mmCIF file of C-alpha atoms in Angstrom:
data_model
loop_
_atom_site.group_PDB
_atom_site.id
_atom_site.type_symbol
_atom_site.label_atom_id
_atom_site.label_comp_id
_atom_site.label_asym_id
_atom_site.label_seq_id
_atom_site.Cartn_x
_atom_site.Cartn_y
_atom_site.Cartn_z
ATOM 1 C CA UNK A 10 108.787 82.168 62.860
ATOM 2 C CA UNK A 11 105.769 84.002 64.255
ATOM 3 C CA UNK A 12 106.105 85.884 67.503
ATOM 4 C CA UNK A 13 104.319 84.041 70.257
ATOM 5 C CA UNK A 14 102.554 87.140 71.600
ATOM 6 C CA UNK A 15 101.820 90.291 69.611
ATOM 7 C CA UNK A 16 99.713 93.076 71.090
ATOM 8 C CA UNK A 17 99.075 96.204 69.017
ATOM 9 C CA UNK A 18 97.354 99.362 70.187
ATOM 10 C CA UNK A 19 95.222 97.588 72.794
ATOM 11 C CA UNK A 20 92.668 99.618 74.752
ATOM 12 C CA UNK A 21 90.409 98.378 77.525
ATOM 13 C CA UNK A 22 87.989 100.184 79.831
ATOM 14 C CA UNK A 23 86.268 98.387 82.717
ATOM 15 C CA UNK A 24 82.472 98.723 83.018
ATOM 16 C CA UNK A 25 82.930 101.232 85.870
ATOM 17 C CA UNK A 26 84.717 103.551 83.419
ATOM 18 C CA UNK A 27 88.284 102.895 84.623
ATOM 19 C CA UNK A 28 90.664 102.950 81.656
ATOM 20 C CA UNK A 29 93.051 100.064 82.313
ATOM 21 C CA UNK A 30 94.846 99.798 78.962
ATOM 22 C CA UNK A 31 95.577 102.846 76.802
ATOM 23 C CA UNK A 32 97.231 101.670 73.623
ATOM 24 C CA UNK A 33 99.457 98.774 74.728
ATOM 25 C CA UNK A 34 102.083 97.500 72.290
ATOM 26 C CA UNK A 35 104.069 94.405 73.227
ATOM 27 C CA UNK A 36 105.868 91.604 71.369
ATOM 28 C CA UNK A 37 107.204 88.450 73.022
ATOM 29 C CA UNK A 38 109.510 86.521 70.650
ATOM 30 C CA UNK A 39 109.464 82.703 70.625
ATOM 31 C CA UNK A 40 111.383 80.992 73.416
ATOM 32 C CA UNK A 41 111.968 84.224 75.341
ATOM 33 C CA UNK A 42 111.231 84.627 79.039
ATOM 34 C CA UNK A 43 109.909 88.173 79.455
ATOM 35 C CA UNK A 44 108.879 89.860 82.684
ATOM 36 C CA UNK A 45 106.245 92.551 82.976
ATOM 37 C CA UNK A 46 106.915 95.069 85.733
ATOM 38 C CA UNK A 47 105.255 98.268 86.884
ATOM 39 C CA UNK A 48 103.344 99.821 89.765
ATOM 40 C CA UNK A 49 100.003 98.464 90.989
ATOM 41 C CA UNK A 50 97.217 99.591 88.675
ATOM 42 C CA UNK A 51 99.569 99.818 85.668
ATOM 43 C CA UNK A 52 97.414 97.307 83.766
ATOM 44 C CA UNK A 53 99.610 94.205 83.972
ATOM 45 C CA UNK A 54 96.909 91.767 85.092
ATOM 46 C CA UNK A 55 94.378 93.292 82.695
ATOM 47 C CA UNK A 56 96.812 92.786 79.815
ATOM 48 C CA UNK A 57 97.428 89.165 80.797
ATOM 49 C CA UNK A 58 93.691 88.421 80.829
ATOM 50 C CA UNK A 59 93.571 89.499 77.164
ATOM 51 C CA UNK A 60 96.080 86.814 76.170
ATOM 52 C CA UNK A 61 93.575 83.991 76.510
ATOM 53 C CA UNK A 62 90.437 85.975 75.756
ATOM 54 C CA UNK A 63 89.056 86.297 79.310
ATOM 55 C CA UNK A 64 88.905 90.050 78.588
ATOM 56 C CA UNK A 65 88.455 91.529 75.107
ATOM 57 C CA UNK A 66 89.415 95.124 74.386
ATOM 58 C CA UNK A 67 89.869 97.295 71.305
ATOM 59 C CA UNK A 68 93.034 96.599 69.326
ATOM 60 C CA UNK A 69 94.877 93.623 67.933
ATOM 61 C CA UNK A 70 96.015 90.549 69.866
ATOM 62 C CA UNK A 71 97.768 87.632 68.165
ATOM 63 C CA UNK A 72 98.843 84.608 70.179
ATOM 64 C CA UNK A 73 100.833 81.644 68.824
ATOM 65 C CA UNK A 74 100.259 82.966 65.308
ATOM 66 C CA UNK A 75 96.468 83.176 65.719
ATOM 67 C CA UNK A 76 94.280 86.279 65.743
ATOM 68 C CA UNK A 77 92.239 86.593 68.925
ATOM 69 C CA UNK A 78 88.683 85.895 67.775
ATOM 70 C CA UNK A 79 85.803 83.562 68.628
ATOM 71 C CA UNK A 80 86.868 80.973 66.066
ATOM 72 C CA UNK A 81 90.463 80.743 67.365
ATOM 73 C CA UNK A 82 89.639 81.085 71.065
ATOM 74 C CA UNK A 83 89.622 77.349 71.929
ATOM 75 C CA UNK A 84 93.013 76.856 70.210
ATOM 76 C CA UNK A 85 94.450 79.985 71.840
ATOM 77 C CA UNK A 86 93.318 78.808 75.276
ATOM 78 C CA UNK A 87 95.047 75.483 74.641
ATOM 79 C CA UNK A 88 98.243 77.299 73.572
ATOM 80 C CA UNK A 89 98.391 79.689 76.542
ATOM 81 C CA UNK A 90 98.920 78.272 80.013
ATOM 82 C CA UNK A 91 97.665 80.830 82.551
ATOM 83 C CA UNK A 92 98.932 80.590 86.128
ATOM 84 C CA UNK A 93 97.030 82.989 88.387
ATOM 85 C CA UNK A 94 98.472 84.754 91.426
ATOM 86 C CA UNK A 95 96.334 82.789 93.877
ATOM 87 C CA UNK A 96 96.649 79.034 93.282
ATOM 88 C CA UNK A 97 93.301 78.493 95.028
ATOM 89 C CA UNK A 98 91.708 80.000 91.895
ATOM 90 C CA UNK A 99 93.213 77.092 89.960
ATOM 91 C CA UNK A 100 93.003 74.095 92.284
ATOM 92 C CA UNK A 101 89.507 72.799 92.938
ATOM 93 C CA UNK A 102 89.694 68.980 92.883
ATOM 94 C CA UNK A 103 90.125 66.811 95.943
ATOM 95 C CA UNK A 104 93.586 65.442 95.125
ATOM 96 C CA UNK A 105 96.646 66.744 93.340
ATOM 97 C CA UNK A 106 96.275 63.983 90.737
ATOM 98 C CA UNK A 107 92.686 65.020 89.941
ATOM 99 C CA UNK A 108 93.696 68.671 89.546
ATOM 100 C CA UNK A 109 96.541 67.910 87.143
ATOM 101 C CA UNK A 110 94.474 65.343 85.220
ATOM 102 C CA UNK A 111 91.466 67.658 84.845
ATOM 103 C CA UNK A 112 92.572 69.431 81.649
ATOM 104 C CA UNK A 113 93.819 66.363 79.738
ATOM 105 C CA UNK A 114 90.654 64.439 80.707
ATOM 106 C CA UNK A 115 88.504 67.257 79.327
ATOM 107 C CA UNK A 116 90.481 67.131 76.098
ATOM 108 C CA UNK A 117 89.155 63.578 75.789
ATOM 109 C CA UNK A 118 92.589 61.935 75.815
ATOM 110 C CA UNK A 119 92.875 58.191 76.426
ATOM 111 C CA UNK A 120 93.570 57.184 80.028
ATOM 112 C CA UNK A 121 97.182 56.143 79.323
ATOM 113 C CA UNK A 122 97.924 59.556 77.785
ATOM 114 C CA UNK A 123 96.316 61.345 80.729
ATOM 115 C CA UNK A 124 98.431 59.348 83.198
ATOM 116 C CA UNK A 125 101.606 60.097 81.241
ATOM 117 C CA UNK A 126 100.820 63.828 81.106
ATOM 118 C CA UNK A 127 100.123 63.942 84.845
ATOM 119 C CA UNK A 128 103.357 62.083 85.667
ATOM 120 C CA UNK A 129 105.408 64.293 83.337
ATOM 121 C CA UNK A 130 103.889 67.542 84.639
ATOM 122 C CA UNK A 131 104.347 66.568 88.306
ATOM 123 C CA UNK A 132 107.936 65.508 87.608
ATOM 124 C CA UNK A 133 108.623 68.856 85.879
ATOM 125 C CA UNK A 134 107.609 70.742 89.050
ATOM 126 C CA UNK A 135 109.273 68.268 91.438
ATOM 127 C CA UNK A 136 105.972 67.075 92.941
ATOM 128 C CA UNK A 137 105.707 63.434 91.784
ATOM 129 C CA UNK A 138 105.286 62.069 95.303
ATOM 130 C CA UNK A 139 102.344 64.433 95.966
ATOM 131 C CA UNK A 140 99.917 62.898 93.464
ATOM 132 C CA UNK A 141 97.576 61.482 96.124
ATOM 133 C CA UNK A 142 97.749 64.423 98.505
ATOM 134 C CA UNK A 143 94.743 66.649 99.228
ATOM 135 C CA UNK A 144 95.350 69.927 97.378
ATOM 136 C CA UNK A 145 93.989 72.321 100.008
ATOM 137 C CA UNK A 146 96.291 70.866 102.707
ATOM 138 C CA UNK A 147 99.441 71.919 100.815
ATOM 139 C CA UNK A 148 101.634 74.929 101.566
ATOM 140 C CA UNK A 149 101.473 78.029 99.359
ATOM 141 C CA UNK A 150 104.713 77.063 97.588
ATOM 142 C CA UNK A 151 103.490 73.523 96.955
ATOM 143 C CA UNK A 152 100.157 74.840 95.655
ATOM 144 C CA UNK A 153 101.967 77.188 93.254
ATOM 145 C CA UNK A 154 103.952 74.282 91.839
ATOM 146 C CA UNK A 155 100.814 72.148 91.454
ATOM 147 C CA UNK A 156 99.037 75.078 89.730
ATOM 148 C CA UNK A 157 101.922 75.212 87.230
ATOM 149 C CA UNK A 158 101.647 71.426 86.751
ATOM 150 C CA UNK A 159 97.906 71.725 85.956
ATOM 151 C CA UNK A 160 98.895 74.069 83.131
ATOM 152 C CA UNK A 161 101.907 72.033 81.914
ATOM 153 C CA UNK A 162 99.715 68.917 81.602
ATOM 154 C CA UNK A 163 97.885 70.746 78.790
ATOM 155 C CA UNK A 164 101.155 71.088 76.795
ATOM 156 C CA UNK A 165 100.841 74.839 76.189
ATOM 157 C CA UNK A 166 103.202 76.765 73.893
ATOM 158 C CA UNK A 167 103.328 79.785 76.204
ATOM 159 C CA UNK A 168 103.260 80.197 79.988
ATOM 160 C CA UNK A 169 101.707 83.371 81.418
ATOM 161 C CA UNK A 170 102.256 83.800 85.164
ATOM 162 C CA UNK A 171 100.836 86.540 87.379
ATOM 163 C CA UNK A 172 103.049 87.312 90.432
ATOM 164 C CA UNK A 173 104.342 83.734 90.770
ATOM 165 C CA UNK A 174 106.548 84.440 93.813
ATOM 166 C CA UNK A 175 103.926 86.380 95.805
ATOM 167 C CA UNK A 176 103.289 84.856 99.230
ATOM 168 C CA UNK A 177 106.197 82.412 99.091
ATOM 169 C CA UNK A 178 108.819 81.972 101.791
ATOM 170 C CA UNK A 179 112.482 82.246 100.664
ATOM 171 C CA UNK A 180 112.955 78.501 100.173
ATOM 172 C CA UNK A 181 109.747 78.049 98.156
ATOM 173 C CA UNK A 182 110.610 81.148 96.130
ATOM 174 C CA UNK A 183 114.066 79.746 95.288
ATOM 175 C CA UNK A 184 112.501 76.443 94.191
ATOM 176 C CA UNK A 185 109.993 78.296 92.023
ATOM 177 C CA UNK A 186 112.686 80.397 90.306
ATOM 178 C CA UNK A 187 114.757 77.269 89.612
ATOM 179 C CA UNK A 188 111.661 75.519 88.268
ATOM 180 C CA UNK A 189 110.826 78.372 85.873
ATOM 181 C CA UNK A 190 114.473 78.704 84.784
ATOM 182 C CA UNK A 191 114.493 75.008 83.918
ATOM 183 C CA UNK A 192 111.380 75.138 81.710
ATOM 184 C CA UNK A 193 112.336 75.694 78.083
ATOM 185 C CA UNK A 194 109.269 77.715 77.058
ATOM 186 C CA UNK A 195 108.120 81.156 76.059
ATOM 187 C CA UNK A 196 106.990 82.959 79.216
ATOM 188 C CA UNK A 197 105.421 86.259 80.167
ATOM 189 C CA UNK A 198 105.715 86.799 83.917
ATOM 190 C CA UNK A 199 104.214 89.714 85.817
ATOM 191 C CA UNK A 200 106.188 90.388 88.990
ATOM 192 C CA UNK A 201 107.066 92.940 91.654
ATOM 193 C CA UNK A 202 109.979 90.731 92.700
ATOM 194 C CA UNK A 203 112.907 92.557 91.089
ATOM 195 C CA UNK A 204 115.592 89.984 92.011
ATOM 196 C CA UNK A 205 113.403 87.317 90.332
ATOM 197 C CA UNK A 206 113.098 89.581 87.273
ATOM 198 C CA UNK A 207 116.873 90.059 87.158
ATOM 199 C CA UNK A 208 117.591 86.352 87.437
ATOM 200 C CA UNK A 209 114.877 84.856 85.268
ATOM 201 C CA UNK A 210 114.074 87.151 82.369
ATOM 202 C CA UNK A 211 116.073 87.850 79.234
ATOM 203 C CA UNK A 212 113.740 90.724 78.396
ATOM 204 C CA UNK A 213 111.571 93.031 80.465
ATOM 205 C CA UNK A 214 108.667 95.333 79.642
ATOM 206 C CA UNK A 215 107.761 98.191 81.988
ATOM 207 C CA UNK A 216 104.081 99.122 82.192
ATOM 208 C CA UNK A 217 102.718 102.308 83.692
ATOM 209 C CA UNK A 218 99.326 103.947 83.415
ATOM 210 C CA UNK A 219 97.972 101.430 80.907
ATOM 211 C CA UNK A 220 100.895 101.508 78.473
ATOM 212 C CA UNK A 221 104.187 99.737 77.867
ATOM 213 C CA UNK A 222 106.663 102.571 78.446
ATOM 214 C CA UNK A 223 109.903 100.638 77.887
ATOM 215 C CA UNK A 224 110.924 97.191 76.669
ATOM 216 C CA UNK A 225 114.326 95.619 76.183
ATOM 217 C CA UNK A 226 117.064 93.423 77.649
ATOM 218 C CA UNK A 227 116.448 93.029 81.385
ATOM 219 C CA UNK A 228 119.970 93.958 82.503
ATOM 220 C CA UNK A 229 119.829 97.172 80.471
ATOM 221 C CA UNK A 230 116.450 98.255 81.874
ATOM 222 C CA UNK A 231 117.340 97.388 85.473
ATOM 223 C CA UNK A 232 120.546 99.421 85.184
ATOM 224 C CA UNK A 233 118.544 102.544 84.240
ATOM 225 C CA UNK A 234 117.705 103.734 87.760
ATOM 226 C CA UNK A 235 116.120 106.975 86.579
ATOM 227 C CA UNK A 236 113.735 105.024 84.334
ATOM 228 C CA UNK A 237 112.798 102.637 87.157
ATOM 229 C CA UNK A 238 112.213 105.437 89.651
ATOM 230 C CA UNK A 239 110.088 107.356 87.141
ATOM 231 C CA UNK A 240 107.725 104.385 87.026
ATOM 232 C CA UNK A 241 107.580 103.614 90.736
ATOM 233 C CA UNK A 242 110.062 100.732 90.666
ATOM 234 C CA UNK A 243 112.879 100.312 93.188
ATOM 235 C CA UNK A 244 116.230 99.623 91.487
#
């Protein structure tokens, strides 16, 4: 079985000369929920944007068994569901239904299939009764769940989430953690929310200064207080 995400020796420098990735190596096995932790500026978001080809650096990236290249890009983008930190970057239609239906419609699926995908995705995030609501009137927690539904409706193999609990109140955060726990998928989740990391992820990778400095079972890494403190993380 191929690993769902394989990154080897990945380098990336922004046009302003800032080196964001300096030889990143990371493997996410199939079916594993992995969190990516580290201080601000460690390169977490930059790395995530390489997983569906938004950014392209030097090195090797394989996703869902496919090399990252122009030819595979459309299939890789279908395989990787990206959920950005700010759901307003993801929700742009008038209603919740239109947002969740957008991807399947653009795949050219028949109307019955689109409806089924929308229903299934909204049910998965506990938002079935919101289908006719106006997206920009929703709370932050509701928007996050709809943003995840817009990605689930595309039937991706892998979910990549950037700071999913940021900006959520305790109740919305709890609902989000339960939602992600209940999804049986490979996930890579960038987060500063260490209790979420502890509860959700089987494995964790620590990034600092553009590299993955440690990777392993979450409980083991979180128990190593010296390691966490060395990389600006509160135990």
